Coordinates of C-alpha atoms and ligand atoms in Angstrom, one line a residue:
M19 CA 0.0 0.0 0.0
S20 CA 1.3 3.4 -0.8
I21 CA 0.5 6.4 1.2
E22 CA -0.4 9.4 -0.9
L23 CA 0.7 12.8 0.4
G24 CA -2.5 14.3 -0.8
T25 CA -5.3 16.8 -0.4
H26 CA -8.3 15.5 1.6
V27 CA -11.7 16.2 0.3
V28 CA -14.3 16.4 3.1
A29 CA -18.0 17.0 3.2
A30 CA -19.4 20.1 4.8
D31 CA -21.0 18.7 7.9
A32 CA -20.2 20.1 11.4
A33 CA -17.3 17.7 12.2
D34 CA -15.6 18.4 8.8
I35 CA -16.0 22.2 9.3
A36 CA -14.5 21.9 12.8
G37 CA -11.6 19.9 11.2
A38 CA -11.1 22.6 8.5
A39 CA -10.9 25.3 11.3
R40 CA -8.3 23.2 13.1
C41 CA -6.4 22.9 9.8
L42 CA -6.3 26.7 9.4
E43 CA -5.3 27.0 13.1
A44 CA -2.3 24.8 12.4
G45 CA -1.2 26.9 9.5
G46 CA -2.7 24.7 6.9
L47 CA -4.5 25.6 3.6
A48 CA -8.1 24.7 3.2
A49 CA -10.3 25.4 0.1
F50 CA -13.9 26.1 1.0
P51 CA -17.0 27.3 -0.9
T52 CA -18.3 30.8 -0.9
E53 CA -21.3 31.9 -2.9
T54 CA -19.0 33.5 -5.5
V55 CA -16.2 31.0 -6.0
Y56 CA -14.2 28.5 -4.0
G57 CA -11.6 30.3 -1.8
L58 CA -8.3 29.0 -0.7
G59 CA -8.2 29.8 3.0
A60 CA -5.3 30.5 5.3
D61 CA -5.0 32.1 8.7
A62 CA -4.7 35.8 7.8
G63 CA -2.5 36.5 10.8
N64 CA 0.0 33.7 10.1
G65 CA 2.6 35.1 7.6
E66 CA 4.1 31.8 6.9
A67 CA 0.7 30.2 6.1
V68 CA 0.1 33.1 3.8
A69 CA 3.4 32.6 2.1
R70 CA 2.6 28.9 1.5
L71 CA -0.8 30.0 0.1
Y72 CA 1.0 32.2 -2.5
A73 CA 3.3 29.3 -3.3
A74 CA 0.4 26.8 -3.7
K75 CA -1.3 29.2 -6.1
G76 CA 1.9 29.8 -8.0
R77 CA 1.2 33.6 -8.0
P78 CA 3.7 35.6 -9.9
A79 CA 3.5 38.4 -7.3
F80 CA 2.2 39.0 -3.8
N81 CA -1.1 40.7 -4.6
P82 CA -3.1 41.7 -1.5
L83 CA -5.7 39.2 -0.4
I84 CA -9.2 39.6 0.9
A85 CA -9.8 39.1 4.6
H86 CA -13.0 37.0 5.2
V87 CA -14.9 37.3 8.5
A88 CA -18.2 36.0 9.7
G89 CA -20.0 39.3 10.3
L90 CA -20.0 43.0 10.8
A91 CA -18.6 43.0 14.4
A92 CA -15.5 41.1 13.3
A93 CA -15.2 43.3 10.2
H94 CA -15.0 46.4 12.5
R95 CA -12.0 44.9 14.2
V96 CA -10.2 44.7 10.8
G97 CA -11.0 47.9 9.0
R98 CA -12.2 51.5 9.7
F99 CA -15.6 52.1 8.3
N100 CA -16.8 55.5 7.1
P101 CA -20.6 56.2 6.9
E102 CA -20.8 55.0 3.3
A103 CA -19.0 51.8 4.1
E104 CA -21.4 51.2 7.0
R105 CA -24.3 51.7 4.6
L106 CA -22.9 49.2 2.1
A107 CA -22.2 46.7 4.7
A108 CA -25.7 47.0 6.2
A109 CA -27.3 46.6 2.8
F110 CA -25.2 43.8 1.3
W111 CA -23.4 41.7 3.9
P112 CA -23.3 38.8 4.0
G113 CA -22.9 38.7 0.3
P114 CA -20.7 39.1 -2.8
L115 CA -19.3 42.6 -1.9
T116 CA -15.7 43.3 -0.7
L117 CA -14.9 46.7 0.9
V118 CA -11.4 48.2 0.9
L119 CA -11.0 50.2 4.0
P120 CA -8.1 51.7 6.1
K121 CA -6.8 48.9 8.2
E122 CA -7.1 49.0 12.0
P123 CA -3.7 48.9 13.8
D124 CA -4.3 45.4 15.1
C125 CA -6.3 44.1 12.2
G126 CA -5.1 40.5 12.6
V127 CA -4.0 40.4 8.9
S128 CA -0.3 39.8 8.2
D129 CA 1.7 42.4 6.3
L130 CA 2.3 39.8 3.6
A131 CA -1.4 39.3 3.0
L132 CA -1.8 43.1 2.8
A133 CA 1.1 43.3 0.4
G134 CA 2.4 46.0 2.8
L135 CA -0.6 48.3 2.1
D136 CA -2.3 50.4 4.8
S137 CA -5.7 49.4 3.5
V138 CA -7.5 46.0 3.8
A139 CA -10.1 44.3 1.7
I140 CA -12.8 42.7 3.8
R141 CA -15.6 40.4 2.8
V142 CA -18.4 38.7 4.7
P143 CA -19.5 35.8 2.5
A144 CA -23.1 34.5 2.7
H145 CA -22.5 30.8 1.9
P146 CA -23.5 28.7 5.0
V147 CA -20.3 26.6 4.8
A148 CA -18.1 29.7 4.7
Q149 CA -20.1 31.3 7.5
A150 CA -19.7 28.2 9.7
L151 CA -16.0 27.9 9.0
L152 CA -15.4 31.6 9.7
S153 CA -17.4 31.4 12.9
A154 CA -15.6 28.3 14.0
F155 CA -12.2 29.8 13.3
G156 CA -13.0 33.1 14.9
R157 CA -10.4 35.3 13.2
P158 CA -9.9 36.6 9.7
V159 CA -9.2 34.1 6.9
V160 CA -7.6 35.3 3.7
A161 CA -8.9 33.5 0.7
P162 CA -8.0 34.2 -3.0
S163 CA -9.9 32.1 -5.5
A164 CA -8.8 28.4 -5.1
N165 CA -7.2 28.1 -8.5
R166 CA -3.6 28.0 -9.9
S167 CA -2.5 31.4 -11.0
G168 CA -3.6 32.0 -14.6
H169 CA -6.4 29.5 -14.4
V170 CA -10.1 30.4 -14.2
S171 CA -11.7 30.7 -10.8
P172 CA -13.2 27.4 -9.4
T173 CA -16.9 27.1 -8.8
S174 CA -16.9 23.5 -7.6
A175 CA -14.8 21.4 -5.2
A176 CA -13.7 19.4 -8.3
H177 CA -12.3 22.5 -9.9
A178 CA -10.4 23.5 -6.8
L179 CA -9.1 19.9 -6.4
G180 CA -8.1 19.7 -10.1
D181 CA -5.9 22.8 -9.7
L182 CA -4.5 22.3 -6.3
R183 CA -4.4 18.6 -5.5
G184 CA -1.3 17.8 -3.5
R185 CA -0.5 21.4 -3.0
I186 CA -3.0 22.1 -0.2
D187 CA -4.3 20.2 2.8
L188 CA -8.1 20.2 2.4
V189 CA -11.0 20.9 0.2
V190 CA -14.4 21.3 1.9
D191 CA -17.0 20.2 -0.7
G192 CA -20.1 22.4 -0.3
G193 CA -21.4 21.8 -3.8
P194 CA -21.3 24.3 -6.7
C195 CA -21.1 28.1 -6.1
I196 CA -24.2 30.0 -6.8
V197 CA -22.7 33.4 -7.9
G198 CA -19.7 32.0 -9.8
V199 CA -17.9 35.2 -10.3
E200 CA -15.8 36.9 -7.7
S201 CA -17.2 39.6 -5.3
T202 CA -17.5 43.2 -6.4
I203 CA -14.8 45.2 -4.8
V204 CA -15.5 48.8 -3.7
S205 CA -12.9 51.1 -2.2
C206 CA -14.2 53.3 0.6
L207 CA -10.9 55.1 1.2
D208 CA -12.1 58.3 -0.5
A209 CA -15.2 58.7 -2.7
P210 CA -16.5 55.1 -3.2
A211 CA -14.8 53.6 -6.2
L212 CA -15.5 50.4 -8.1
L213 CA -12.2 48.4 -8.1
R214 CA -13.5 45.2 -9.6
P215 CA -16.9 44.5 -11.1
G216 CA -18.2 41.2 -9.6
G217 CA -21.2 39.3 -8.2
L218 CA -23.0 42.4 -6.9
P219 CA -24.2 44.7 -9.7
R220 CA -22.9 48.3 -9.7
E221 CA -26.4 49.6 -9.9
D222 CA -27.5 48.1 -6.6
I223 CA -24.5 49.7 -4.9
E224 CA -25.2 53.1 -6.5
R225 CA -28.8 52.9 -5.5
V226 CA -27.8 52.5 -1.8
L227 CA -25.2 55.2 -2.0
G228 CA -27.4 57.6 -4.0
R229 CA -24.5 58.5 -6.2
P230 CA -22.4 56.9 -9.0
L231 CA -19.2 55.0 -8.2
T232 CA -16.0 56.1 -9.7
F233 CA -14.1 53.4 -11.6
A234 CA -10.5 52.5 -10.8
A235 CA -9.7 49.0 -11.9
V236 CA -7.2 46.9 -10.0
P237 CA -5.3 44.3 -11.9
D238 CA -6.7 40.8 -11.6
A239 CA -5.0 39.1 -8.7
D240 CA -3.7 36.4 -11.0
A241 CA -2.5 38.6 -13.8
P242 CA 1.0 40.1 -13.9
I243 CA 1.0 43.7 -12.7
A244 CA 2.0 46.3 -15.2
P245 CA 4.9 48.5 -14.0
G246 CA 2.5 51.4 -14.0
M247 CA 0.6 49.7 -11.1
L248 CA 3.7 50.2 -8.9
S249 CA 2.2 53.0 -7.0
S250 CA -0.6 50.8 -5.7
H251 CA 1.9 48.7 -3.9
Y252 CA 4.1 49.3 -0.9
A253 CA 7.3 51.1 -1.6
P254 CA 9.7 51.9 1.2
K255 CA 10.9 55.5 1.6
A256 CA 14.5 54.3 1.5
D257 CA 16.3 53.5 -1.7
L258 CA 17.0 49.8 -2.2
R259 CA 20.2 48.4 -3.6
L260 CA 19.4 44.8 -4.8
N261 CA 21.8 41.8 -5.0
A262 CA 24.2 43.5 -2.6
E263 CA 27.1 41.3 -1.6
A264 CA 28.0 43.5 1.4
P265 CA 26.5 46.6 2.9
R266 CA 28.2 49.9 2.5
V267 CA 28.7 52.5 5.3
G268 CA 25.4 54.3 5.8
E269 CA 23.2 51.5 4.5
A270 CA 20.8 49.3 6.4
L271 CA 21.0 45.6 5.6
L272 CA 18.2 43.3 4.6
A273 CA 20.0 40.0 4.8
F274 CA 19.2 36.5 3.5
G275 CA 21.2 33.6 4.9
E276 CA 24.5 34.2 6.5
A277 CA 24.8 38.0 7.0
P278 CA 28.1 39.8 6.8
A279 CA 29.2 41.8 9.9
H280 CA 27.6 45.2 9.8
S281 CA 27.3 48.1 12.2
G282 CA 24.1 49.5 10.7
A283 CA 20.6 48.3 11.2
T284 CA 20.3 44.7 10.0
L285 CA 17.3 42.4 9.6
N286 CA 17.4 38.9 8.2
L287 CA 14.6 37.6 6.0
S288 CA 15.7 34.1 6.7
R289 CA 18.9 33.0 8.4
R290 CA 18.3 29.4 7.2
R291 CA 17.6 30.5 3.6
D292 CA 13.9 29.4 3.8
L293 CA 12.0 31.3 1.1
V294 CA 8.6 30.7 2.9
E295 CA 10.0 32.4 6.0
A296 CA 11.6 35.1 3.9
A297 CA 8.3 35.9 2.1
A298 CA 6.5 36.1 5.5
N299 CA 9.1 38.6 6.7
L300 CA 9.5 40.6 3.6
F301 CA 7.0 43.5 4.0
S302 CA 7.4 43.8 7.8
H303 CA 11.2 43.9 7.6
L304 CA 11.1 46.5 4.9
R305 CA 8.8 48.6 7.0
A306 CA 10.9 48.2 10.1
L307 CA 14.1 49.2 8.3
D308 CA 12.2 52.2 6.9
A309 CA 11.1 53.1 10.4
S310 CA 14.7 52.9 11.6
G311 CA 15.3 56.0 9.6
A312 CA 17.6 54.3 7.1
R313 CA 17.9 56.2 3.8
H314 CA 19.5 53.3 1.9
I315 CA 18.9 49.6 2.2
A316 CA 21.2 47.0 0.8
V317 CA 19.3 43.8 0.0
M318 CA 21.2 40.6 -0.3
T319 CA 20.6 38.2 -3.3
I320 CA 17.5 36.1 -3.1
P321 CA 17.4 33.0 -5.3
H322 CA 14.8 33.1 -8.1
E323 CA 13.3 29.7 -7.5
G324 CA 9.9 29.0 -5.8
L325 CA 8.7 31.9 -3.8
G326 CA 11.9 33.7 -4.6
E327 CA 10.4 34.7 -7.9
A328 CA 7.7 36.6 -6.2
I329 CA 10.0 38.0 -3.5
N330 CA 12.3 39.3 -6.3
D331 CA 9.4 40.7 -8.2
R332 CA 8.2 42.7 -5.1
L333 CA 11.8 43.9 -4.3
A334 CA 12.2 45.1 -7.9
R335 CA 9.0 47.1 -7.6
A336 CA 10.1 48.5 -4.3
A337 CA 13.5 49.4 -5.8
A338 CA 12.1 51.0 -8.9
P339 CA 12.3 54.8 -9.2
K340 CA 9.3 56.3 -7.4
P341 CA 7.0 58.2 -9.8
E342 CA 5.9 60.7 -7.2
V343 CA 9.5 62.0 -6.6
R344 CA 10.3 62.5 -10.3
K345 CA 11.7 65.9 -10.9
Ligands
LIG27 O1 -15.4 36.5 -4.4 C1 -14.2 36.7 -4.1 O2 -13.9 37.8 -3.8 C2 -13.3 35.5 -3.9 C3 -13.8 34.6 -2.8 C4 -12.9 33.4 -2.5 O3 -14.1 35.4 -1.6 N1 -11.9 35.9 -3.6 C5 -11.2 36.6 -4.6 O4 -9.9 36.9 -4.1 O5 -11.5 36.8 -5.7 P1 -8.7 37.2 -5.1 O6 -7.4 37.1 -4.3 O7 -8.7 36.3 -6.3 O8 -8.9 38.7 -5.6 C6 -8.7 39.7 -4.6 C7 -8.7 41.1 -5.3 C8 -7.4 41.3 -6.1 O9 -7.7 41.9 -7.3 C9 -6.6 42.3 -5.2 O10 -5.8 43.1 -5.9 C10 -7.8 43.1 -4.5 O11 -8.7 42.1 -4.3 N2 -7.4 43.7 -3.3 C11 -7.1 43.1 -2.1 N3 -6.8 44.0 -1.1 C12 -6.8 45.2 -1.7 C13 -6.6 46.5 -1.3 N4 -6.2 46.8 0.0 N5 -6.7 47.5 -2.2 C14 -7.1 47.3 -3.4 N6 -7.4 46.0 -3.9 C15 -7.2 45.0 -3.1
LIG28 MG1 -8.6 35.1 -8.4

């Protein structure tokens, strides 16, 4: 008999949902149904679980993820609601609407899942299995669509399994998704803006707001981001010097593996050269070195394999000349 290291498919009864919540608790990856598409869930607060999630999807870059919670009270702990966001939440949650809001200081979502942004996308799904799982878990769950990067979004457990078999721990089979396209994303950072058309029609939203939404498309999470989208991602104030062999005087050091002796501020992405650990640390270490007042950061070479590709992609964006300081 051979033991297959595989992905378990479970039904959606109470015991299975409790098991899926334990899987997330342990840092595992569990696909579950929402009314829009199947999501690939991970503990939002566990940076390493989030890094494994990006790896399982084969994402070309760390795009920010949606934090899923069971209800409005939990959502209030994650993001700061203005009156229009409150109106939309009251009208459409639970349901296929995602709101982008300023994040609360202790929002429970890792920097990696936020891609270093100060805003957070929040959704309260209506599907009873998603509701039960989120209630059982009790904290935010990040969940991109449960497909390999570049593939279409899964609307059944079989789709999710076909894409992710052997790469994730669990698929909770709750039958086919009713909505089948992803949630509509509305930013409430300034005037409400439609970031992604989706399962909730724009007209319904505009009716509740009593005014039209502006339109500001975000790139699809699974599509490569054009260089012009750089400004929507976190960029440190300091200049980055990539593939540095050794730090120079006056530079802070973002190390990987064995770090050379250095008198300036130094943080190590992963002393043991573990790319999952490095991905989990990337955004928070960049922020911390920025906060140390460093003007220049030397970044050691990160291998391009596995998650290293996405780490290098994010570092290249962070190192690119900043459009807003162009003379
Ligand atoms: O219906 C859905 O929304 C599904 C189910 C599983 O809930 N999830 C989903 O997630 O479609 P994903 O990761 O495939 O798409 C998330 C989108 C991406 O386009 C991402 O750029 C955007 O949300 N997003 C996340 N956080 C954001 C933020 N702070 N600001 C702007 N866009 C954000
Ligand atoms: Mg997707």
